[in-house]
mmCIF file of C-alpha atoms in Angstrom:
data_model
loop_
_atom_site.group_PDB
_atom_site.id
_atom_site.type_symbol
_atom_site.label_atom_id
_atom_site.label_comp_id
_atom_site.label_asym_id
_atom_site.label_seq_id
_atom_site.Cartn_x
_atom_site.Cartn_y
_atom_site.Cartn_z
ATOM 1 C CA UNK A 196 284.883 241.950 22.535
ATOM 2 C CA UNK A 197 282.813 239.629 24.697
ATOM 3 C CA UNK A 198 281.096 240.612 27.954
ATOM 4 C CA UNK A 199 281.018 237.777 30.480
ATOM 5 C CA UNK A 200 280.276 237.546 34.198
ATOM 6 C CA UNK A 201 281.796 234.496 35.869
ATOM 7 C CA UNK A 202 281.331 232.868 39.272
ATOM 8 C CA UNK A 203 284.565 231.063 40.119
ATOM 9 C CA UNK A 204 283.640 228.605 42.864
ATOM 10 C CA UNK A 205 286.198 226.690 44.852
ATOM 11 C CA UNK A 206 288.517 226.518 47.829
ATOM 12 C CA UNK A 207 291.649 228.392 48.954
ATOM 13 C CA UNK A 208 293.292 227.904 45.571
ATOM 14 C CA UNK A 209 290.449 229.765 43.837
ATOM 15 C CA UNK A 210 290.454 232.384 46.615
ATOM 16 C CA UNK A 211 294.146 232.956 46.007
ATOM 17 C CA UNK A 212 295.463 232.171 49.468
ATOM 18 C CA UNK A 213 299.234 232.498 49.085
ATOM 19 C CA UNK A 214 298.947 234.958 46.197
ATOM 20 C CA UNK A 215 300.366 238.059 47.846
ATOM 21 C CA UNK A 216 298.888 240.047 44.953
ATOM 22 C CA UNK A 217 295.363 238.864 45.928
ATOM 23 C CA UNK A 218 294.226 237.786 42.474
ATOM 24 C CA UNK A 219 294.144 233.998 42.589
ATOM 25 C CA UNK A 220 294.149 232.221 39.245
ATOM 26 C CA UNK A 221 290.699 233.666 38.382
ATOM 27 C CA UNK A 222 292.073 237.201 38.745
ATOM 28 C CA UNK A 223 295.123 236.372 36.647
ATOM 29 C CA UNK A 224 292.849 234.855 34.016
ATOM 30 C CA UNK A 225 290.442 237.812 33.929
ATOM 31 C CA UNK A 226 293.300 240.322 33.820
ATOM 32 C CA UNK A 227 294.730 238.566 30.755
ATOM 33 C CA UNK A 228 291.340 238.458 29.012
ATOM 34 C CA UNK A 229 290.656 242.132 29.667
ATOM 35 C CA UNK A 230 294.113 242.994 28.333
ATOM 36 C CA UNK A 231 293.107 241.026 25.220
ATOM 37 C CA UNK A 232 290.023 243.225 24.811
ATOM 38 C CA UNK A 233 287.245 241.308 26.613
ATOM 39 C CA UNK A 234 285.002 242.677 29.389
ATOM 40 C CA UNK A 235 284.881 240.276 32.331
ATOM 41 C CA UNK A 236 283.359 240.387 35.793
ATOM 42 C CA UNK A 237 285.199 238.218 38.323
ATOM 43 C CA UNK A 238 283.084 236.883 41.189
ATOM 44 C CA UNK A 239 285.594 234.934 43.277
ATOM 45 C CA UNK A 240 283.714 232.454 45.452
ATOM 46 C CA UNK A 241 286.654 230.431 46.700
ATOM 47 C CA UNK A 242 286.544 229.623 50.424
ATOM 48 C CA UNK A 243 289.555 228.303 52.312
ATOM 49 C CA UNK A 244 289.220 224.645 53.195
ATOM 50 C CA UNK A 245 285.989 224.062 51.301
ATOM 51 C CA UNK A 246 285.000 220.572 50.178
ATOM 52 C CA UNK A 247 282.177 219.580 47.843
ATOM 53 C CA UNK A 248 280.062 219.061 50.969
ATOM 54 C CA UNK A 249 280.684 222.676 52.020
ATOM 55 C CA UNK A 250 279.856 223.862 48.516
ATOM 56 C CA UNK A 251 276.594 221.968 48.203
ATOM 57 C CA UNK A 252 274.449 224.268 50.400
ATOM 58 C CA UNK A 253 275.929 227.557 49.153
ATOM 59 C CA UNK A 254 276.724 227.455 45.441
ATOM 60 C CA UNK A 255 273.212 228.050 44.116
ATOM 61 C CA UNK A 256 272.233 231.084 46.202
ATOM 62 C CA UNK A 257 275.658 232.680 45.644
ATOM 63 C CA UNK A 258 275.432 232.227 41.864
ATOM 64 C CA UNK A 259 271.811 233.363 41.576
ATOM 65 C CA UNK A 260 272.650 236.567 43.472
ATOM 66 C CA UNK A 261 275.502 237.347 41.043
ATOM 67 C CA UNK A 262 274.536 236.131 37.585
ATOM 68 C CA UNK A 263 271.555 237.788 35.859
ATOM 69 C CA UNK A 264 269.680 235.293 33.690
ATOM 70 C CA UNK A 265 269.409 237.906 30.928
ATOM 71 C CA UNK A 266 273.127 238.308 30.123
ATOM 72 C CA UNK A 267 276.168 236.186 29.206
ATOM 73 C CA UNK A 268 277.395 234.402 32.343
ATOM 74 C CA UNK A 269 279.251 231.246 33.313
ATOM 75 C CA UNK A 270 280.113 229.099 36.323
ATOM 76 C CA UNK A 271 283.634 227.696 36.731
ATOM 77 C CA UNK A 272 284.285 225.213 39.536
ATOM 78 C CA UNK A 273 287.662 224.269 40.975
ATOM 79 C CA UNK A 274 286.751 221.897 43.760
ATOM 80 C CA UNK A 275 287.695 218.439 44.963
ATOM 81 C CA UNK A 276 291.203 218.730 46.410
ATOM 82 C CA UNK A 277 289.955 219.133 49.975
ATOM 83 C CA UNK A 278 287.607 216.175 49.535
ATOM 84 C CA UNK A 279 290.621 213.933 48.896
ATOM 85 C CA UNK A 280 292.336 215.151 52.070
ATOM 86 C CA UNK A 281 293.046 213.267 55.269
ATOM 87 C CA UNK A 282 292.227 215.360 58.332
ATOM 88 C CA UNK A 283 292.939 214.083 61.816
ATOM 89 C CA UNK A 284 293.077 210.515 60.468
ATOM 90 C CA UNK A 285 289.942 210.574 58.300
ATOM 91 C CA UNK A 286 289.266 211.350 54.649
ATOM 92 C CA UNK A 287 287.265 214.580 54.591
ATOM 93 C CA UNK A 288 284.759 213.488 51.895
ATOM 94 C CA UNK A 289 284.748 209.902 50.636
ATOM 95 C CA UNK A 290 285.070 209.366 46.904
ATOM 96 C CA UNK A 291 281.471 208.132 46.693
ATOM 97 C CA UNK A 292 280.121 211.149 48.602
ATOM 98 C CA UNK A 293 282.288 213.523 46.594
ATOM 99 C CA UNK A 294 280.930 212.213 43.300
ATOM 100 C CA UNK A 295 277.375 212.380 44.642
ATOM 101 C CA UNK A 296 277.807 215.991 45.820
ATOM 102 C CA UNK A 297 279.401 217.048 42.550
ATOM 103 C CA UNK A 298 276.761 215.319 40.466
ATOM 104 C CA UNK A 299 274.128 217.412 42.243
ATOM 105 C CA UNK A 300 276.084 220.670 41.995
ATOM 106 C CA UNK A 301 277.060 220.247 38.345
ATOM 107 C CA UNK A 302 273.605 219.124 37.242
ATOM 108 C CA UNK A 303 272.085 222.191 38.868
ATOM 109 C CA UNK A 304 274.752 224.583 37.598
ATOM 110 C CA UNK A 305 274.649 223.489 33.960
ATOM 111 C CA UNK A 306 270.869 223.864 33.957
ATOM 112 C CA UNK A 307 271.416 227.570 34.730
ATOM 113 C CA UNK A 308 274.597 228.660 32.921
ATOM 114 C CA UNK A 309 277.474 227.264 30.890
ATOM 115 C CA UNK A 310 279.516 225.354 33.462
ATOM 116 C CA UNK A 311 283.173 224.300 33.410
ATOM 117 C CA UNK A 312 285.091 222.202 35.935
ATOM 118 C CA UNK A 313 288.775 222.668 36.689
ATOM 119 C CA UNK A 314 290.088 219.604 38.519
ATOM 120 C CA UNK A 315 292.346 219.609 41.593
ATOM 121 C CA UNK A 316 296.018 220.591 41.316
ATOM 122 C CA UNK A 317 299.075 218.668 42.520
ATOM 123 C CA UNK A 318 300.782 219.239 45.874
ATOM 124 C CA UNK A 319 304.398 218.903 46.977
ATOM 125 C CA UNK A 320 304.154 215.815 49.173
ATOM 126 C CA UNK A 321 307.452 216.574 50.899
ATOM 127 C CA UNK A 322 305.716 219.542 52.586
ATOM 128 C CA UNK A 323 302.642 217.574 53.721
ATOM 129 C CA UNK A 324 300.827 217.498 56.103
ATOM 130 C CA UNK A 325 299.979 221.167 56.657
ATOM 131 C CA UNK A 326 298.424 222.634 59.777
ATOM 132 C CA UNK A 327 295.714 225.187 58.880
ATOM 133 C CA UNK A 328 295.442 228.399 60.904
ATOM 134 C CA UNK A 329 292.150 227.022 62.172
ATOM 135 C CA UNK A 330 294.176 224.195 63.744
ATOM 136 C CA UNK A 331 293.334 221.198 61.535
ATOM 137 C CA UNK A 332 296.178 218.909 60.427
ATOM 138 C CA UNK A 333 295.548 218.149 56.757
ATOM 139 C CA UNK A 334 297.425 215.663 54.597
ATOM 140 C CA UNK A 335 297.195 215.634 50.796
ATOM 141 C CA UNK A 336 298.684 212.939 48.544
ATOM 142 C CA UNK A 337 298.751 213.146 44.763
ATOM 143 C CA UNK A 338 297.986 209.422 44.419
ATOM 144 C CA UNK A 339 294.757 209.837 46.366
ATOM 145 C CA UNK A 340 293.881 212.995 44.438
ATOM 146 C CA UNK A 341 294.452 210.975 41.244
ATOM 147 C CA UNK A 342 291.716 208.519 42.247
ATOM 148 C CA UNK A 343 289.288 211.422 42.694
ATOM 149 C CA UNK A 344 290.499 213.058 39.484
ATOM 150 C CA UNK A 345 289.702 209.895 37.515
ATOM 151 C CA UNK A 346 286.217 209.665 39.010
ATOM 152 C CA UNK A 347 285.648 213.409 38.397
ATOM 153 C CA UNK A 348 286.655 213.022 34.760
ATOM 154 C CA UNK A 349 284.195 210.149 34.320
ATOM 155 C CA UNK A 350 281.399 212.129 36.011
ATOM 156 C CA UNK A 351 282.099 215.227 33.920
ATOM 157 C CA UNK A 352 281.985 213.151 30.735
ATOM 158 C CA UNK A 353 278.690 211.606 31.777
ATOM 159 C CA UNK A 354 277.170 215.039 32.570
ATOM 160 C CA UNK A 355 278.679 216.627 29.447
ATOM 161 C CA UNK A 356 280.542 219.231 31.559
ATOM 162 C CA UNK A 357 283.992 220.168 30.207
ATOM 163 C CA UNK A 358 286.727 219.001 32.620
ATOM 164 C CA UNK A 359 290.264 220.368 32.757
ATOM 165 C CA UNK A 360 292.671 217.770 34.140
ATOM 166 C CA UNK A 361 294.746 220.215 36.184
ATOM 167 C CA UNK A 362 296.318 217.352 38.145
ATOM 168 C CA UNK A 363 298.014 215.978 35.036
ATOM 169 C CA UNK A 364 299.116 219.439 33.954
ATOM 170 C CA UNK A 365 300.656 220.295 37.320
ATOM 171 C CA UNK A 366 302.067 216.901 38.309
ATOM 172 C CA UNK A 367 303.900 216.683 34.984
ATOM 173 C CA UNK A 368 305.278 220.205 35.353
ATOM 174 C CA UNK A 369 308.797 219.965 36.819
ATOM 175 C CA UNK A 370 308.585 223.592 37.942
ATOM 176 C CA UNK A 371 305.283 223.146 39.827
ATOM 177 C CA UNK A 372 306.675 222.414 43.335
ATOM 178 C CA UNK A 373 308.716 225.627 43.160
ATOM 179 C CA UNK A 374 305.543 227.530 42.239
ATOM 180 C CA UNK A 375 303.881 226.601 45.557
ATOM 181 C CA UNK A 376 304.261 228.714 48.700
ATOM 182 C CA UNK A 377 303.782 225.912 51.213
ATOM 183 C CA UNK A 378 303.472 222.706 49.203
ATOM 184 C CA UNK A 379 299.788 223.382 48.479
ATOM 185 C CA UNK A 380 298.967 227.017 47.687
ATOM 186 C CA UNK A 381 300.431 228.485 44.492
ATOM 187 C CA UNK A 382 302.626 231.563 44.623
ATOM 188 C CA UNK A 383 301.628 234.397 42.270
ATOM 189 C CA UNK A 384 303.569 232.719 39.438
ATOM 190 C CA UNK A 385 301.737 229.452 40.178
ATOM 191 C CA UNK A 386 298.365 231.177 39.913
ATOM 192 C CA UNK A 387 299.526 232.698 36.637
ATOM 193 C CA UNK A 388 300.517 229.215 35.439
ATOM 194 C CA UNK A 389 297.056 227.818 36.343
ATOM 195 C CA UNK A 390 295.374 230.801 34.670
ATOM 196 C CA UNK A 391 297.362 230.044 31.525
ATOM 197 C CA UNK A 392 296.085 226.465 31.483
ATOM 198 C CA UNK A 393 292.476 227.630 31.850
ATOM 199 C CA UNK A 394 292.940 230.481 29.367
ATOM 200 C CA UNK A 395 294.246 228.117 26.714
ATOM 201 C CA UNK A 396 291.513 225.544 27.287
ATOM 202 C CA UNK A 397 289.099 225.146 24.407
ATOM 203 C CA UNK A 398 286.014 225.034 26.661
ATOM 204 C CA UNK A 399 286.971 228.409 28.163
ATOM 205 C CA UNK A 400 287.857 229.945 24.805
ATOM 206 C CA UNK A 401 284.437 229.006 23.418
ATOM 207 C CA UNK A 402 282.832 231.167 26.145
ATOM 208 C CA UNK A 403 284.788 234.225 24.988
ATOM 209 C CA UNK A 404 285.571 233.674 21.341
ATOM 210 C CA UNK A 405 282.407 231.785 20.408
ATOM 211 C CA UNK B 151 302.062 240.199 62.195
ATOM 212 C CA UNK B 152 298.298 239.870 62.451
ATOM 213 C CA UNK B 153 296.206 237.161 60.754
ATOM 214 C CA UNK B 154 292.790 238.408 59.686
ATOM 215 C CA UNK B 155 290.070 237.073 57.390
ATOM 216 C CA UNK B 156 287.738 239.760 56.055
ATOM 217 C CA UNK B 157 284.422 239.667 54.217
ATOM 218 C CA UNK B 158 284.188 242.833 52.126
ATOM 219 C CA UNK B 159 280.503 243.202 51.288
ATOM 220 C CA UNK B 160 279.198 245.680 48.778
ATOM 221 C CA UNK B 161 278.366 246.528 45.189
ATOM 222 C CA UNK B 162 280.340 246.978 41.962
ATOM 223 C CA UNK B 163 282.797 249.317 43.645
ATOM 224 C CA UNK B 164 283.777 246.618 46.151
ATOM 225 C CA UNK B 165 283.827 244.024 43.346
ATOM 226 C CA UNK B 166 286.249 246.226 41.431
ATOM 227 C CA UNK B 167 284.248 246.701 38.255
ATOM 228 C CA UNK B 168 286.397 249.034 36.155
ATOM 229 C CA UNK B 169 289.617 247.935 37.849
ATOM 230 C CA UNK B 170 291.323 246.238 34.924
ATOM 231 C CA UNK B 171 293.697 244.671 37.447
ATOM 232 C CA UNK B 172 290.741 242.901 39.167
ATOM 233 C CA UNK B 173 291.589 243.843 42.736
ATOM 234 C CA UNK B 174 288.988 246.414 43.721
ATOM 235 C CA UNK B 175 289.829 248.568 46.719
ATOM 236 C CA UNK B 176 289.736 245.523 49.054
ATOM 237 C CA UNK B 177 292.458 243.845 46.979
ATOM 238 C CA UNK B 178 294.560 247.010 46.954
ATOM 239 C CA UNK B 179 294.115 247.289 50.714
ATOM 240 C CA UNK B 180 295.020 243.661 51.423
ATOM 241 C CA UNK B 181 298.033 243.810 49.109
ATOM 242 C CA UNK B 182 299.357 246.821 51.036
ATOM 243 C CA UNK B 183 298.791 245.132 54.412
ATOM 244 C CA UNK B 184 300.523 241.921 53.320
ATOM 245 C CA UNK B 185 303.451 243.962 52.020
ATOM 246 C CA UNK B 186 303.566 245.527 55.504
ATOM 247 C CA UNK B 187 303.865 242.065 57.061
ATOM 248 C CA UNK B 188 300.277 241.083 57.901
ATOM 249 C CA UNK B 189 298.484 237.888 56.773
ATOM 250 C CA UNK B 190 295.075 238.695 55.294
ATOM 251 C CA UNK B 191 292.386 236.678 53.576
ATOM 252 C CA UNK B 192 290.273 238.728 51.159
ATOM 253 C CA UNK B 193 286.717 237.486 50.637
ATOM 254 C CA UNK B 194 285.314 239.938 48.087
ATOM 255 C CA UNK B 195 281.528 239.852 48.257
ATOM 256 C CA UNK B 196 280.771 242.866 46.086
ATOM 257 C CA UNK B 197 277.951 242.343 43.583
ATOM 258 C CA UNK B 198 277.314 244.746 40.717
ATOM 259 C CA UNK B 199 274.217 246.852 41.226
ATOM 260 C CA UNK B 200 273.505 245.646 44.759
ATOM 261 C CA UNK B 201 271.442 247.756 47.150
ATOM 262 C CA UNK B 202 270.915 247.227 50.876
ATOM 263 C CA UNK B 203 267.733 245.351 49.928
ATOM 264 C CA UNK B 204 269.765 242.926 47.785
ATOM 265 C CA UNK B 205 272.273 242.511 50.595
ATOM 266 C CA UNK B 206 269.729 241.783 53.303
ATOM 267 C CA UNK B 207 268.940 238.158 52.312
ATOM 268 C CA UNK B 208 272.535 237.147 51.473
ATOM 269 C CA UNK B 209 275.050 238.755 53.818
ATOM 270 C CA UNK B 210 274.654 236.391 56.752
ATOM 271 C CA UNK B 211 274.953 233.058 54.943
ATOM 272 C CA UNK B 212 277.889 234.330 52.885
ATOM 273 C CA UNK B 213 279.775 235.537 55.985
ATOM 274 C CA UNK B 214 279.045 232.438 58.068
ATOM 275 C CA UNK B 215 280.396 230.225 55.254
ATOM 276 C CA UNK B 216 283.662 232.211 55.162
ATOM 277 C CA UNK B 217 284.499 233.366 58.681
ATOM 278 C CA UNK B 218 285.281 230.709 61.315
ATOM 279 C CA UNK B 219 284.082 231.805 64.743
ATOM 280 C CA UNK B 220 287.350 230.551 66.275
ATOM 281 C CA UNK B 221 289.782 232.946 64.547
ATOM 282 C CA UNK B 222 290.313 236.669 63.988
ATOM 283 C CA UNK B 223 287.806 237.883 61.381
ATOM 284 C CA UNK B 224 285.979 241.050 60.390
ATOM 285 C CA UNK B 225 283.154 242.312 58.191
ATOM 286 C CA UNK B 226 283.586 245.503 56.151
ATOM 287 C CA UNK B 227 280.567 246.923 54.323
ATOM 288 C CA UNK B 228 280.608 249.420 51.481
ATOM 289 C CA UNK B 229 276.962 249.725 50.579
ATOM 290 C CA UNK B 230 274.388 252.448 50.030
ATOM 291 C CA UNK B 231 275.301 254.165 46.767
ATOM 292 C CA UNK B 232 272.861 252.092 44.719
ATOM 293 C CA UNK B 233 270.111 252.729 47.267
ATOM 294 C CA UNK B 234 270.386 256.469 46.544
ATOM 295 C CA UNK B 235 270.052 255.894 42.807
ATOM 296 C CA UNK B 236 267.199 256.817 40.476
ATOM 297 C CA UNK B 237 266.384 253.977 38.094
ATOM 298 C CA UNK B 238 263.771 254.416 35.395
ATOM 299 C CA UNK B 239 262.290 257.354 37.305
ATOM 300 C CA UNK B 240 262.209 255.823 40.803
ATOM 301 C CA UNK B 241 264.598 255.823 43.748
ATOM 302 C CA UNK B 242 265.853 252.262 44.108
ATOM 303 C CA UNK B 243 265.636 252.109 47.930
ATOM 304 C CA UNK B 244 264.021 254.961 49.863
ATOM 305 C CA UNK B 245 266.059 256.552 52.632
ATOM 306 C CA UNK B 246 263.740 255.096 55.287
ATOM 307 C CA UNK B 247 263.962 251.580 53.836
ATOM 308 C CA UNK B 248 267.717 251.896 53.399
ATOM 309 C CA UNK B 249 268.208 252.807 57.045
ATOM 310 C CA UNK B 250 265.899 249.982 58.133
ATOM 311 C CA UNK B 251 267.774 247.415 55.994
ATOM 312 C CA UNK B 252 271.151 248.612 57.217
ATOM 313 C CA UNK B 253 270.068 248.647 60.831
ATOM 314 C CA UNK B 254 269.179 244.967 60.510
ATOM 315 C CA UNK B 255 272.367 244.036 58.638
ATOM 316 C CA UNK B 256 274.725 245.971 60.905
ATOM 317 C CA UNK B 257 273.078 244.788 64.115
ATOM 318 C CA UNK B 258 273.435 241.175 62.958
ATOM 319 C CA UNK B 259 276.979 241.610 61.668
ATOM 320 C CA UNK B 260 278.397 243.297 64.766
ATOM 321 C CA UNK B 261 276.931 240.545 66.939
ATOM 322 C CA UNK B 262 279.167 238.099 65.022
ATOM 323 C CA UNK B 263 282.408 239.921 64.188
ATOM 324 C CA UNK B 264 284.015 243.352 64.372
ATOM 325 C CA UNK B 265 282.128 245.328 61.710
ATOM 326 C CA UNK B 266 283.125 248.495 59.845
ATOM 327 C CA UNK B 267 281.093 250.540 57.366
ATOM 328 C CA UNK B 268 282.628 252.425 54.470
ATOM 329 C CA UNK B 269 280.113 254.934 53.121
ATOM 330 C CA UNK B 270 279.287 255.592 49.449
ATOM 331 C CA UNK B 271 281.762 257.409 47.191
ATOM 332 C CA UNK B 272 281.153 260.441 44.974
ATOM 333 C CA UNK B 273 280.302 260.246 41.262
ATOM 334 C CA UNK B 274 281.064 262.575 38.364
ATOM 335 C CA UNK B 275 277.589 263.990 37.697
ATOM 336 C CA UNK B 276 278.538 265.158 34.215
ATOM 337 C CA UNK B 277 278.691 261.485 33.176
ATOM 338 C CA UNK B 278 275.318 260.541 34.708
ATOM 339 C CA UNK B 279 273.014 258.729 34.025
ATOM 340 C CA UNK B 280 274.725 255.459 33.113
ATOM 341 C CA UNK B 281 273.112 252.560 31.305
ATOM 342 C CA UNK B 282 274.106 249.231 32.899
ATOM 343 C CA UNK B 283 274.876 246.250 30.656
ATOM 344 C CA UNK B 284 271.719 244.698 32.069
ATOM 345 C CA UNK B 285 269.825 247.578 30.446
ATOM 346 C CA UNK B 286 268.809 249.725 33.412
ATOM 347 C CA UNK B 287 269.256 253.504 33.171
ATOM 348 C CA UNK B 288 270.663 254.633 36.521
ATOM 349 C CA UNK B 289 271.173 258.192 37.691
ATOM 350 C CA UNK B 290 273.326 259.099 40.698
ATOM 351 C CA UNK B 291 273.578 262.570 42.238
ATOM 352 C CA UNK B 292 276.027 263.508 44.988
ATOM 353 C CA UNK B 293 273.427 265.688 46.713
ATOM 354 C CA UNK B 294 271.073 262.745 47.082
ATOM 355 C CA UNK B 295 273.918 260.479 48.201
ATOM 356 C CA UNK B 296 274.772 263.145 50.807
ATOM 357 C CA UNK B 297 271.300 262.783 52.360
ATOM 358 C CA UNK B 298 271.854 259.022 52.693
ATOM 359 C CA UNK B 299 275.395 259.566 53.942
ATOM 360 C CA UNK B 300 274.144 261.797 56.744
ATOM 361 C CA UNK B 301 271.506 259.244 57.792
ATOM 362 C CA UNK B 302 274.085 256.421 57.578
ATOM 363 C CA UNK B 303 276.468 258.338 59.819
ATOM 364 C CA UNK B 304 273.720 258.844 62.394
ATOM 365 C CA UNK B 305 272.748 255.168 62.261
ATOM 366 C CA UNK B 306 276.359 254.018 62.577
ATOM 367 C CA UNK B 307 276.854 256.266 65.608
ATOM 368 C CA UNK B 308 273.694 254.896 67.208
ATOM 369 C CA UNK B 309 274.805 251.268 66.597
ATOM 370 C CA UNK B 310 278.408 252.006 67.612
ATOM 371 C CA UNK B 311 279.703 250.824 64.211
ATOM 372 C CA UNK B 312 282.707 252.804 62.889
ATOM 373 C CA UNK B 313 281.724 254.756 59.749
ATOM 374 C CA UNK B 314 284.148 256.101 57.159
ATOM 375 C CA UNK B 315 282.696 259.138 55.373
ATOM 376 C CA UNK B 316 284.023 258.222 51.922
ATOM 377 C CA UNK B 317 281.668 260.729 50.278
ATOM 378 C CA UNK B 318 283.393 263.660 51.981
ATOM 379 C CA UNK B 319 286.825 262.259 51.191
ATOM 380 C CA UNK B 320 286.066 261.762 47.500
ATOM 381 C CA UNK B 321 283.871 264.801 46.833
ATOM 382 C CA UNK B 322 286.543 267.067 48.290
ATOM 383 C CA UNK B 323 289.277 265.404 46.230
ATOM 384 C CA UNK B 324 289.838 267.495 43.077
ATOM 385 C CA UNK B 325 291.461 264.498 41.369
ATOM 386 C CA UNK B 326 288.543 262.129 42.050
ATOM 387 C CA UNK B 327 286.569 262.603 38.783
ATOM 388 C CA UNK B 328 289.730 261.743 36.811
ATOM 389 C CA UNK B 329 290.115 258.569 38.880
ATOM 390 C CA UNK B 330 286.752 257.222 37.634
ATOM 391 C CA UNK B 331 286.430 255.146 34.459
ATOM 392 C CA UNK B 332 282.843 256.101 33.639
ATOM 393 C CA UNK B 333 281.808 258.690 36.209
ATOM 394 C CA UNK B 334 281.012 255.991 38.771
ATOM 395 C CA UNK B 335 283.511 253.112 38.876
ATOM 396 C CA UNK B 336 287.062 253.910 39.997
ATOM 397 C CA UNK B 337 290.006 253.167 37.757
ATOM 398 C CA UNK B 338 292.833 251.163 39.360
ATOM 399 C CA UNK B 339 294.312 254.391 40.776
ATOM 400 C CA UNK B 340 290.882 255.269 42.194
ATOM 401 C CA UNK B 341 290.648 251.918 43.963
ATOM 402 C CA UNK B 342 294.139 252.501 45.316
ATOM 403 C CA UNK B 343 293.003 255.924 46.581
ATOM 404 C CA UNK B 344 289.979 254.373 48.347
ATOM 405 C CA UNK B 345 292.192 251.627 49.804
ATOM 406 C CA UNK B 346 294.486 254.324 51.183
ATOM 407 C CA UNK B 347 291.562 256.009 52.953
ATOM 408 C CA UNK B 348 290.478 252.705 54.529
ATOM 409 C CA UNK B 349 294.046 251.675 55.332
ATOM 410 C CA UNK B 350 294.690 254.927 57.181
ATOM 411 C CA UNK B 351 291.407 254.786 59.101
ATOM 412 C CA UNK B 352 291.785 254.254 62.832
ATOM 413 C CA UNK B 353 288.952 251.681 63.009
ATOM 414 C CA UNK B 354 290.706 249.520 60.382
ATOM 415 C CA UNK B 355 294.129 249.954 61.959
ATOM 416 C CA UNK B 356 292.806 248.731 65.314
ATOM 417 C CA UNK B 357 291.873 245.415 63.644
ATOM 418 C CA UNK B 358 295.452 244.883 62.514
ATOM 419 C CA UNK B 359 297.643 246.766 64.917
ATOM 420 C CA UNK B 360 295.507 246.230 68.019
#
């Protein structure tokens, strides 16, 4: 049995928007690990609409408040999809800025705690663009996300941060579009599917199973 | 159908420590409201062990990052139980300091969004003290919590912030001790019980049903 406190940092997909059971994939993941005998604390720090630029000023204070330096803790990021999003005709965070923001965040995070990065997931392009309840018209395209995903993978390799290529896993999953509530946010079964990918990932297993 | 984004701010009981289903009472509450047709966003900002003194420097930045000023949002606090706790022979936050901290937090919060305050819950004294996994020996007594609860109620009345007397509801519930996992943290059914008290509270219902 391993005790572990985790800050899951991300956007609406980490928050679990669209999961009517209010777990998000981090909650599904933690529930499965506790059922397997581990003792996890789930700090869900997903914020709807967040980009890497939104994350930059908040991640450190939010993690420091939650993760005592004296015990086994980890940081898991799932960020980037909103960077690669066109909003009212403009890309929200350019690829260069996104990589720069994430380099700063990941360098700081891994200096504090074991840090993992879950890449962006695929959307159903036939349902794009979406209008957020805050009024913004946001358009996501898997081809554009793929450019970011490739750059994220390169950055993660350079920084020696484990990277889970969730885009490849979801875009190659013929069931994935049916697991989304609105072409973007996973339904409960979609969150469970994402949790399964993270739960079976070697970098995650090392945190729990040594 | 009402759309509402809520920051639930508190300690381990808000976080849902001990809820093997990883919802905490806010997740149970939101799940029930969504099943009833509402559209809620659950930002769970409970941190294990937090007192009002721990909350003071973080609540504002965490709420501002999550709650857009342009849409229907609310702040729900469930804090105070760790203030009224003896740790290694000392009270963690004196009653006077607790009231001063909460006056500052509540005054700031209600100036931004509708703000509700859920008071501390009862413990099973036969299981006290508890040793946290961070090593602290913490002792909670319902009589001491009752002193804080009374002062909190007075403060809430003065600030015109709705206050739910969760101590009275739980201490007068003969089933409550059996709904706790360790004499402090509710089991899933205990979180569901707390969610039912909040969900039936007029101040909460006004947020959703107008």
